Short mmCIF file of C-alpha atoms in Angstrom, two decimals:
data_model
loop_
_atom_site.label_atom_id
_atom_site.label_comp_id
_atom_site.label_asym_id
_atom_site.label_seq_id
_atom_site.Cartn_x
_atom_site.Cartn_y
_atom_site.Cartn_z
CA MET N 108 -23.96 15.58 37.49
CA SER N 109 -25.60 13.05 39.77
CA GLN N 110 -27.94 15.82 40.95
CA SER N 111 -29.40 16.36 37.49
CA ILE N 112 -29.68 12.61 36.89
CA LYS N 113 -31.57 12.25 40.17
CA LEU N 114 -33.86 15.12 39.17
CA GLY N 115 -34.54 13.61 35.74
CA THR N 116 -35.35 10.23 37.27
CA SER N 117 -37.67 11.90 39.76
CA LEU N 118 -39.50 13.76 36.99
CA GLN N 119 -39.82 10.59 34.95
CA TYR N 120 -41.22 8.76 37.97
CA GLN N 121 -43.73 11.50 38.68
CA ALA N 122 -44.80 11.57 35.04
CA ALA N 123 -45.35 7.81 35.08
CA GLN N 124 -47.39 8.08 38.28
CA ALA N 125 -49.51 10.89 36.83
CA GLU N 126 -50.07 8.94 33.61
CA HIS N 127 -51.20 5.91 35.61
CA VAL N 128 -53.65 8.04 37.60
CA PHE N 129 -55.06 9.65 34.46
CA LEU N 130 -55.46 6.28 32.76
CA SER N 131 -57.27 4.91 35.82
CA LEU N 132 -59.58 7.92 35.89
CA GLY N 133 -60.23 7.52 32.16
CA ASP N 134 -61.17 3.88 32.65
CA LEU N 135 -63.54 4.79 35.47
CA LEU N 136 -65.17 7.52 33.41
CA GLN N 137 -65.61 5.21 30.44
CA GLU N 138 -67.17 2.54 32.64
CA ARG N 139 -69.61 5.06 34.09
CA LEU N 140 -70.46 6.61 30.74
CA PHE N 141 -70.75 3.52 28.59
CA PHE N 142 -71.57 0.68 30.96
CA HIS N 143 -73.75 2.36 33.56
CA PRO N 144 -77.08 0.48 33.89
CA SER N 145 -79.18 3.63 34.21
CA TYR N 146 -78.26 4.70 30.67
CA PHE N 147 -79.86 1.64 29.10
#
């Protein structure tokens, strides 16, 4: 029982980490696309 709980928590943690990374990348891409000086 504790094994599956540990696994679920690990998956949740990894998902949260991945989401954070994707959000950070999205912010960087938006900054480059929409706020980059060379595009104005």
